[in-house]
CSV table of C-alpha atoms in Angstrom, one decimal:
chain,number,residue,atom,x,y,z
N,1,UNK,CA,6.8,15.9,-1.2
N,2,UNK,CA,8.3,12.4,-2.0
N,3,UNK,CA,7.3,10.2,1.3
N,4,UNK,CA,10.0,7.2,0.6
N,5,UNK,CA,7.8,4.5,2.2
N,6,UNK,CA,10.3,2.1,3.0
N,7,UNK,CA,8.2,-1.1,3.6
N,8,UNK,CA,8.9,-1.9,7.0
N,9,UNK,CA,5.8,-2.3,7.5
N,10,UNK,CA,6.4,-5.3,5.8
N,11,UNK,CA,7.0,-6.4,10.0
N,12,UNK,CA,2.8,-6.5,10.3
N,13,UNK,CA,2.8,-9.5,8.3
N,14,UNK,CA,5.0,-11.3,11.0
N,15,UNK,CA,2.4,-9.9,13.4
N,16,UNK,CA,-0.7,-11.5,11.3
N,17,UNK,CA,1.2,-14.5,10.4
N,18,UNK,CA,3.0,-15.4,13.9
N,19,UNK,CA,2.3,-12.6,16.4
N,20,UNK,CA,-1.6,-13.7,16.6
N,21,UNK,CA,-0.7,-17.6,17.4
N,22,UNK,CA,-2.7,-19.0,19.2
N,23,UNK,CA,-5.2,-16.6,19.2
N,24,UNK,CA,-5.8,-16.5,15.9
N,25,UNK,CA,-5.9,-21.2,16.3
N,26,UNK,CA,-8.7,-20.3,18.5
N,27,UNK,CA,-10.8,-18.7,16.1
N,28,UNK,CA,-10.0,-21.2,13.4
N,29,UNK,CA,-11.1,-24.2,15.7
N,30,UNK,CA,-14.2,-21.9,16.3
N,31,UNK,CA,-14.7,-22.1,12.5
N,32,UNK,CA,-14.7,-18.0,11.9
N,33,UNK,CA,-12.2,-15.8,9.8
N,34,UNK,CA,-12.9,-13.5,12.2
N,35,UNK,CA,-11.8,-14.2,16.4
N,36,UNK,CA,-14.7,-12.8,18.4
N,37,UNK,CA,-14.6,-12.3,22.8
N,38,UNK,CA,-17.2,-14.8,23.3
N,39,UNK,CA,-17.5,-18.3,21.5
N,40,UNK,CA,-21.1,-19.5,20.1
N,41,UNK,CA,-23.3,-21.2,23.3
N,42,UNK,CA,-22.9,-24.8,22.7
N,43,UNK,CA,-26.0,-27.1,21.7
N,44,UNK,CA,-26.9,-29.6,24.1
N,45,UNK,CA,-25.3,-32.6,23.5
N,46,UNK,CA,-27.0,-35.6,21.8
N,47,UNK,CA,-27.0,-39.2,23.2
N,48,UNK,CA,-24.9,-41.0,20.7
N,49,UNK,CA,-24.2,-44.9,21.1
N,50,UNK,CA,-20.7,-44.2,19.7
N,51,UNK,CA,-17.9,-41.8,21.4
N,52,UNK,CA,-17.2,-38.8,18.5
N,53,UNK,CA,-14.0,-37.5,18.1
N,54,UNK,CA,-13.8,-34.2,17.3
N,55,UNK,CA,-12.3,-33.0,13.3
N,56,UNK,CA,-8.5,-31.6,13.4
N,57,UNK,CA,-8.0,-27.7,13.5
N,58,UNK,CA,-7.6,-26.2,10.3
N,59,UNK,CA,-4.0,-26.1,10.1
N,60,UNK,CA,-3.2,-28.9,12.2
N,61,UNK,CA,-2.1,-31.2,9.1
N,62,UNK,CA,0.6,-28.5,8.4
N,63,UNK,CA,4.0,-30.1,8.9
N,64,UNK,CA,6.5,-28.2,7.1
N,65,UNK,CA,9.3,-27.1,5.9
N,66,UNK,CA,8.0,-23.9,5.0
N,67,UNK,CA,9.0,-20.7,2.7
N,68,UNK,CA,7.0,-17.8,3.6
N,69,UNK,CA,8.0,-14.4,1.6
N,70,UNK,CA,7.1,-11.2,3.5
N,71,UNK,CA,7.0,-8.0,1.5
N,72,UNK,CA,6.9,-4.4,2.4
N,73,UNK,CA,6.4,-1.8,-0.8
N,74,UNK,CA,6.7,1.5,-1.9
N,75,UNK,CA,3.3,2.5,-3.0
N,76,UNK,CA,2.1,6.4,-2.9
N,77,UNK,CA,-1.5,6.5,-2.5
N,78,UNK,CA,-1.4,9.9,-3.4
N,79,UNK,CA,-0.1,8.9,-6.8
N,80,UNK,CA,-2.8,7.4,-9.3
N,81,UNK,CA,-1.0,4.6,-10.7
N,82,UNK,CA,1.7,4.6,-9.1
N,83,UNK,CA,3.4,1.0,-9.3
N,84,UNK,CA,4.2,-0.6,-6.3
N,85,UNK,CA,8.0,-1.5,-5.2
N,86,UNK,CA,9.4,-3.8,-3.5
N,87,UNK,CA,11.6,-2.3,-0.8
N,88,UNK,CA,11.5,-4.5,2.1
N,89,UNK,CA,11.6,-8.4,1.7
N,90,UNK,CA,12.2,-11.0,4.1
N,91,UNK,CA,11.5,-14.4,3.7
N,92,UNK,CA,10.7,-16.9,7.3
N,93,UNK,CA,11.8,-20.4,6.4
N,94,UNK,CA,10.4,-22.7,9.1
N,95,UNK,CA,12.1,-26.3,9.3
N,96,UNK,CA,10.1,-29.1,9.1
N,97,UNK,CA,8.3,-30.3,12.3
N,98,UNK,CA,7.8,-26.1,12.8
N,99,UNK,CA,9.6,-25.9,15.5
N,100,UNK,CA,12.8,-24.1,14.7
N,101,UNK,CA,12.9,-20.6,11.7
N,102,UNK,CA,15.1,-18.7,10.1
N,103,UNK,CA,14.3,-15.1,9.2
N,104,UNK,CA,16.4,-13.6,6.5
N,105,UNK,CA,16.3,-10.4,4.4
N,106,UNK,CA,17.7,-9.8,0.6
N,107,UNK,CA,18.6,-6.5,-0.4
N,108,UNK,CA,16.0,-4.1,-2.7
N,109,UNK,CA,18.4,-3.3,-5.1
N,110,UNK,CA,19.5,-7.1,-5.1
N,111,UNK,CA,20.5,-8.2,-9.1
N,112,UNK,CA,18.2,-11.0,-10.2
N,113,UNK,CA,16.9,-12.3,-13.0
N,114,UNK,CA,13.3,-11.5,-13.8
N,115,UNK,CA,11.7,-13.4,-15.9
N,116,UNK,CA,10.9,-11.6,-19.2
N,117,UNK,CA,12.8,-8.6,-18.6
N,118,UNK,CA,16.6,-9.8,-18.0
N,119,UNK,CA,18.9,-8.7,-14.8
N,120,UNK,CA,16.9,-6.3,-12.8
N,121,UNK,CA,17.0,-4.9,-9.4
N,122,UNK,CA,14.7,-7.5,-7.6
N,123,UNK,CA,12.5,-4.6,-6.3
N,124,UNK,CA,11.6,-3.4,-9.9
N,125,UNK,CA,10.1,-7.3,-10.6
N,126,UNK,CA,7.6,-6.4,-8.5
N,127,UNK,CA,6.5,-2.8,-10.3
N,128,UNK,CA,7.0,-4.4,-13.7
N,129,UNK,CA,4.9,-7.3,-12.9
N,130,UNK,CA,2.1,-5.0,-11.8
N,131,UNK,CA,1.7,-3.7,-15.1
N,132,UNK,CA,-2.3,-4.7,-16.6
N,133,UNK,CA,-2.4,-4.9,-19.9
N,134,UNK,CA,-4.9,-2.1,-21.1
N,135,UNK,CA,-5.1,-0.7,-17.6
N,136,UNK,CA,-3.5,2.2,-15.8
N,137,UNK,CA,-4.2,1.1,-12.2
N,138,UNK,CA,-1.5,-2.0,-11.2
N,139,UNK,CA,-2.2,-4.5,-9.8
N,140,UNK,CA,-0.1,-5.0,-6.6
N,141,UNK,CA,-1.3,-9.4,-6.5
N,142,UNK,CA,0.2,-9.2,-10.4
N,143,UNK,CA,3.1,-8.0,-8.7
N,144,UNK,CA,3.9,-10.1,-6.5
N,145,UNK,CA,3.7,-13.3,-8.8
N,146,UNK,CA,6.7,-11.9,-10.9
N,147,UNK,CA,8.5,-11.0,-8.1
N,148,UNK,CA,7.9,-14.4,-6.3
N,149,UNK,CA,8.8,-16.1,-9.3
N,150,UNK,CA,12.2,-14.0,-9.6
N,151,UNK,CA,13.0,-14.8,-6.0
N,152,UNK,CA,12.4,-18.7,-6.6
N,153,UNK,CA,15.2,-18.4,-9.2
N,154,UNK,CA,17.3,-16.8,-7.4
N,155,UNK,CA,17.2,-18.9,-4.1
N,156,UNK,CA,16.9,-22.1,-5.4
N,157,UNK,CA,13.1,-22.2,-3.1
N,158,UNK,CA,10.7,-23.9,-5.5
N,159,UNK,CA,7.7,-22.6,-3.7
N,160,UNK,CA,6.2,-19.9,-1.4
N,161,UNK,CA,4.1,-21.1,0.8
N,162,UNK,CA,2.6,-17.9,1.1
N,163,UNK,CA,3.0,-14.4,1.4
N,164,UNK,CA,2.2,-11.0,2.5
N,165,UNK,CA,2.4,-7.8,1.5
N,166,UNK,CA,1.9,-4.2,3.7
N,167,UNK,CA,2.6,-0.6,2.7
N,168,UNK,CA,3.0,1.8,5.5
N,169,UNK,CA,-0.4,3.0,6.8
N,170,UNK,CA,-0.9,-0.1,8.9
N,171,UNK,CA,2.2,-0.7,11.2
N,172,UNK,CA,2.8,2.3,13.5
N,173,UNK,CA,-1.3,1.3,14.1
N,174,UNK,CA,-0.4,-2.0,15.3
N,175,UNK,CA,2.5,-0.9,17.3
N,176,UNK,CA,0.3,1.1,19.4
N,177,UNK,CA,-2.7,-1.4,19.5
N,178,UNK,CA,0.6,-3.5,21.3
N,179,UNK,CA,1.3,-0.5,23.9
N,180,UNK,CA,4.8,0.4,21.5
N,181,UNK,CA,7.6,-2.0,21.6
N,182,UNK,CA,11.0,-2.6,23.5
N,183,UNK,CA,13.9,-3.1,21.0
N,184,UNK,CA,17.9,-2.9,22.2
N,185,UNK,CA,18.7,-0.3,19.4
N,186,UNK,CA,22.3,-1.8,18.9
N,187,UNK,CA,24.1,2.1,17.4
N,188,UNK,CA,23.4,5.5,16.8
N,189,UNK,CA,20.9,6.6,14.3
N,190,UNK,CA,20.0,10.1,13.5
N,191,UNK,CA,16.0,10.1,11.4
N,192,UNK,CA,16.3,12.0,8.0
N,193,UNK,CA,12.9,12.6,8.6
N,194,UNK,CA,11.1,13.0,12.1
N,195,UNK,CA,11.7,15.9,14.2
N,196,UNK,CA,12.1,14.5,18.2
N,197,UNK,CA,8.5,15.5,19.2
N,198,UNK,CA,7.4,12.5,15.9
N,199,UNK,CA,6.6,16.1,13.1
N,200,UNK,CA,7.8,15.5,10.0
N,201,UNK,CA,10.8,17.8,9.0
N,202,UNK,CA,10.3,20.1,6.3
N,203,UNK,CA,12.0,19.7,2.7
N,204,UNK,CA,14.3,22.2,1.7
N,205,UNK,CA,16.1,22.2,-1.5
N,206,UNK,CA,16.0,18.2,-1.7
N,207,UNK,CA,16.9,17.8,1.6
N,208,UNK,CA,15.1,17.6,5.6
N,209,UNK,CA,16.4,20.3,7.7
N,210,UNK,CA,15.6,21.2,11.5
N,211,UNK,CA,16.3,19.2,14.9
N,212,UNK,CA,15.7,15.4,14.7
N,213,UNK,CA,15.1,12.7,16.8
N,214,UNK,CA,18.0,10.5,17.7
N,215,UNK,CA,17.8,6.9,18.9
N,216,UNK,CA,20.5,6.1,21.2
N,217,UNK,CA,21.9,2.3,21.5
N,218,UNK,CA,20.6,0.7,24.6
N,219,UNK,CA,17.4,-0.9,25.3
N,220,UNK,CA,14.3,1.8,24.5
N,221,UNK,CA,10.9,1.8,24.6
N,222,UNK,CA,9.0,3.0,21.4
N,223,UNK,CA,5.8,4.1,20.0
N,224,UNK,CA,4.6,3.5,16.8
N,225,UNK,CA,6.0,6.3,14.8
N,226,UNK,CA,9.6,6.1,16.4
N,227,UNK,CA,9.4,2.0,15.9
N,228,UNK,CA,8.9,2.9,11.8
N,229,UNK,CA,11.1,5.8,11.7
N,230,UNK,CA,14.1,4.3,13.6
N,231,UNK,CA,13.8,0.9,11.5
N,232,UNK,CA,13.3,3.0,8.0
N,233,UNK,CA,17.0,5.0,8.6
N,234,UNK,CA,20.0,4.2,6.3
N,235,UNK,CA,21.3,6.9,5.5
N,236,UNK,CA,24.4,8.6,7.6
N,237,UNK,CA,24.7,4.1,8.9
N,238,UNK,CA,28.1,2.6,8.1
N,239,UNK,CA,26.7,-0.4,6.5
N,240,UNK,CA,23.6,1.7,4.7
N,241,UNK,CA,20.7,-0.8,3.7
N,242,UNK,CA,22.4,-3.8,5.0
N,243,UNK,CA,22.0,-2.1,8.6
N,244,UNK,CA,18.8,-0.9,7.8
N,245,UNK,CA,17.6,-5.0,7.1
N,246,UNK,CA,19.4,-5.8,10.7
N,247,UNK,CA,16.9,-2.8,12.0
N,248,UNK,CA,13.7,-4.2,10.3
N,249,UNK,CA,14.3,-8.1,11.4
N,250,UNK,CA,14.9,-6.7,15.4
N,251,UNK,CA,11.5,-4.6,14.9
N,252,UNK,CA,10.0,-8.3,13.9
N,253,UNK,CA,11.2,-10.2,16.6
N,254,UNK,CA,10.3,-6.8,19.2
N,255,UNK,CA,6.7,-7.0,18.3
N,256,UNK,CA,6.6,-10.9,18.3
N,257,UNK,CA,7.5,-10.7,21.9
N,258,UNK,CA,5.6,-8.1,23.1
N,259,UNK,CA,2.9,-9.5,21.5
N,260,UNK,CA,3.4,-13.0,23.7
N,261,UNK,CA,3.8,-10.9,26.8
N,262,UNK,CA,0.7,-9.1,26.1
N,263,UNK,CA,-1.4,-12.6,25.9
N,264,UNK,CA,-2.7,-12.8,22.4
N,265,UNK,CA,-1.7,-16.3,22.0
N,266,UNK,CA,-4.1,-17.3,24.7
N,267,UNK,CA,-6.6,-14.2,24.8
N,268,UNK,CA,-8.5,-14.2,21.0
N,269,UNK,CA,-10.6,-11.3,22.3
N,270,UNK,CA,-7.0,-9.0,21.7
N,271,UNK,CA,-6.5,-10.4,18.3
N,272,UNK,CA,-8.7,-8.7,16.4
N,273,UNK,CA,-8.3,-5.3,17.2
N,274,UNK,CA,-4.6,-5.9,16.2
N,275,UNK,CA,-5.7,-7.5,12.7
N,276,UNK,CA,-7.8,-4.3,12.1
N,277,UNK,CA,-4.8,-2.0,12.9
N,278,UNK,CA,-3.2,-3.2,9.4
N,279,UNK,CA,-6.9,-3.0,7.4
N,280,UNK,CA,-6.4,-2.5,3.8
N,281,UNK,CA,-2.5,-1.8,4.1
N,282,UNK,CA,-2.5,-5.9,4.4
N,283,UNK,CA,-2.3,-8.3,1.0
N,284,UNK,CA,-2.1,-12.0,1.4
N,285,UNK,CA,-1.6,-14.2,-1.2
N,286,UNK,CA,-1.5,-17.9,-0.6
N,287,UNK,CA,-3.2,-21.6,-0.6
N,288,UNK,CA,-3.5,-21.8,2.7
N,289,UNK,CA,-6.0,-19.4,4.5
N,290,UNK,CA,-3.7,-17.3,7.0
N,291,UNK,CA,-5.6,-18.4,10.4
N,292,UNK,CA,-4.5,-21.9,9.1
N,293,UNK,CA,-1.1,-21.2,8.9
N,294,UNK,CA,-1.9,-19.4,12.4
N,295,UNK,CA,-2.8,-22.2,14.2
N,296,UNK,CA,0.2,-24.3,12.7
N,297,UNK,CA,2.8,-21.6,14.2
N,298,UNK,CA,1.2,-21.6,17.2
N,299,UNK,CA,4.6,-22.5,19.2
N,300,UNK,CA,6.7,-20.7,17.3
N,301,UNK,CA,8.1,-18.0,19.8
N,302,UNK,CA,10.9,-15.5,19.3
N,303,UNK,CA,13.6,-17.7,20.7
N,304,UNK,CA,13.1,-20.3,17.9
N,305,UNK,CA,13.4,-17.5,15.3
N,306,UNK,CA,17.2,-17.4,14.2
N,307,UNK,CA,17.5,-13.7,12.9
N,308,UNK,CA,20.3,-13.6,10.0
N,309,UNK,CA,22.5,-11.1,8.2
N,310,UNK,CA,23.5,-11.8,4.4
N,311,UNK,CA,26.2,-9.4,3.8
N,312,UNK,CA,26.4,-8.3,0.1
N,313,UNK,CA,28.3,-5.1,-2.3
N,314,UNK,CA,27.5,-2.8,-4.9
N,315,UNK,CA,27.9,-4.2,-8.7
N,316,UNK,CA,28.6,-1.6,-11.4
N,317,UNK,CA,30.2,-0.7,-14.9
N,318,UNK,CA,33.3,1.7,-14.5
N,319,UNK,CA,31.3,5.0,-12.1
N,320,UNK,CA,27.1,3.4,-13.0
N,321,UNK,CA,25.8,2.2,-10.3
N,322,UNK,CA,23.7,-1.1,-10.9
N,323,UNK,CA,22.5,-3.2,-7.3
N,324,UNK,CA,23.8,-5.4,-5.2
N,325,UNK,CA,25.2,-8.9,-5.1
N,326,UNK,CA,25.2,-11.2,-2.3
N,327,UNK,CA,29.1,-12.1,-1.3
N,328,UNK,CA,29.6,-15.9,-1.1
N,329,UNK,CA,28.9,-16.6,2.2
N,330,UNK,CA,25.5,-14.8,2.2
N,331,UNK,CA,24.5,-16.8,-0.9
N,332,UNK,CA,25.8,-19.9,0.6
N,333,UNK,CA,23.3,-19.5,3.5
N,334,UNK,CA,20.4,-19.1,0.6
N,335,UNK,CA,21.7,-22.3,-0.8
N,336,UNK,CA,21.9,-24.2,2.3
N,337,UNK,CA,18.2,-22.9,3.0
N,338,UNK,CA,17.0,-24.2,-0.2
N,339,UNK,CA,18.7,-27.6,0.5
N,340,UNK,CA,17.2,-27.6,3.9
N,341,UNK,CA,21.0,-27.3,5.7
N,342,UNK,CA,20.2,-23.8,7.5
N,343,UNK,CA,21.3,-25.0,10.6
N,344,UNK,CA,24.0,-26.7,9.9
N,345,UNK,CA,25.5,-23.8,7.7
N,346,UNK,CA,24.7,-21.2,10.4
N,347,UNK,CA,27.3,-24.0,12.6
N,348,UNK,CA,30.1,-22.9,10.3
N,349,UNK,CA,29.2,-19.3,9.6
N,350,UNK,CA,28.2,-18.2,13.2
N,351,UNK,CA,28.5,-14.7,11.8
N,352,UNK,CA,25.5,-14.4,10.2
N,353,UNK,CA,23.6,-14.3,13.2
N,354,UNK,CA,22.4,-11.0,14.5
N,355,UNK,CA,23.2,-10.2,17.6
């Protein structure tokens, strides 16, 4: 059976990235990748005739602006070779003085230019770039260097700071290593592919038939499974994918906060349990180690996080379906971005932010 792994997941990099904070800055001022309960015992101080001052964090020279891209792909384990897709991406742009972010999401079948292989859906960048020359097994970091390079044409961003990259084993893990989320699930949506009790529903003739759980608007709690399922729906949604984005960007800000409330930006014994939830479903590539960038997020809670909707259509010649294309008021936020006038564009296109 096809699983469509949708690459929400792509919502764990937020949590390594942001949701750790502080915990995470407490481990890098410790000087370990890895946050532990208890820090080293001290040495005993030695009798110096001159005060010391004690080095920066790692991190702390971090200023901003920054462009981070955060991916979620399609990969089938079960599949040898099977290249990896892009079918999730948001990218976080944090203004300078990291104080104040925008998170913003592009469609999968977005029309872009890929370098080397014309207009393209941007997800298929990524699967094309995986290819290794003389290999069968992709390579899923390859990927991601096409794909980033596509994007930085497309939005005018010359550079990612960083990014990350999950499949799907990892995040209804960390939504449970959190004690499941509280999300205001803003309209109806009816799973394709979970039964109520979280079973899958069986396949029949290409299609899921038998009962299946329903997620009513109004503010609900959920566990890890009904957190993926609910923000993986589009089919059977007015708006299709573009509601589906709006689903995965409220999942992102729900596990941000629960994460605050739960104390893991001031208890690093919590934090790594939560990095192990994602284990080898997590890919980051960057300059920066992670724990660096961490430390220089530390105070960037949900309320600073400006959620935001690009609306876009469906290109095509005469009945063939080809992607999707921006309109010009969601490309005009992309531009602004790239010209560092986010907020001031989101002042004349109130719209755009989710509610």
């Amino acid at each position: 059976m096809r699983n469509k792994r949708v690459g929400i997941a792509v919502a764990g990099a937020v949590a390594v990235a942001l949701l750790a904070g502080g915990g995470i800055a407490w481990a890098v001022r410790s000087g370990s990748d890895k946050p532990t309960a208890t820090p080293a015992p001290a040495a005993p101080p030695t009798p110096s005739a001159e005060p010391t001052t004690p080095p920066p964090s790692p991190g702390a020279d971090i200023d901003g602006p920054l462009d981070l891209l955060l991916i979620g792909v399609d990969t089938r384990v079960s599949i040898p070779g099977w290249e990896p897709h892009a079918d999730a991406i948001m990218l976080l742009h944090v203004e300078r003085g990291l104080e104040k972010a925008y998170l913003y999401s592009l469609p999968r079948d977005l029309r872009v230019k890929v370098p080397g292989h014309g207009n393209r859906k941007v997800t298929e960048a990524m699967s094309v770039g995986s290819r290794v020359s003389g290999s069968k097994q992709p390579s899923t970091e390859k990927g991601y260097q096409l794909l980033s390079r596509s994007l930085s044409g497309y939005t005018g961003i010359k550079q990612f700071q960083a990014g990350a990259i999950l499949n799907f084993g990892g995040l209804d893990k960390l939504t449970d290593e959190l004690g499941g989320i509280d999300l205001v699930i803003d309209q109806r949506v009816e799973s394709r592919h979970r039964k109520p009790d979280g079973s899958l529903r069986p396949l029949r003739g290409g299609d899921y038939i038998g009962p299946q759980a329903v997620y009513q608007p109004g503010r609900r709690h959920l566990t890890g499974w009904q957190a993926i399922d609910y923000a993986r729906q589009r089919y059977g949604l007015p708006d299709g994918d573009y509601d589906r984005q709006r689903h995965q960007r409220q999942l992102v800000g729900a596990l941000l906060t629960k994460a605050l409330g739960e104390g893991f930006d001031t208890d690093p014994a919590k934090v790594g349990p939560l990095i192990e939830a994602l284990g080898d479903t997590f890919v980051y590539v960057g300059g920066r180690k992670p724990l660096e960038y961490a430390y220089a997020l530390r105070n960037l809670s949900p309320d600073k996080i400006t959620r935001v909707s690009l609306p876009g259509r469906g290109v095509g010649r005469g009945s063939g379906y080809l992607g999707e294309q921006l309109t010009a008021e969601g490309k005009g936020f992309v531009d602004a971005v790239a010209d560092g006038r986010a907020a001031a564009y989101l002042a004349k296109h109130p719209k755009l932010v989710d509610k």
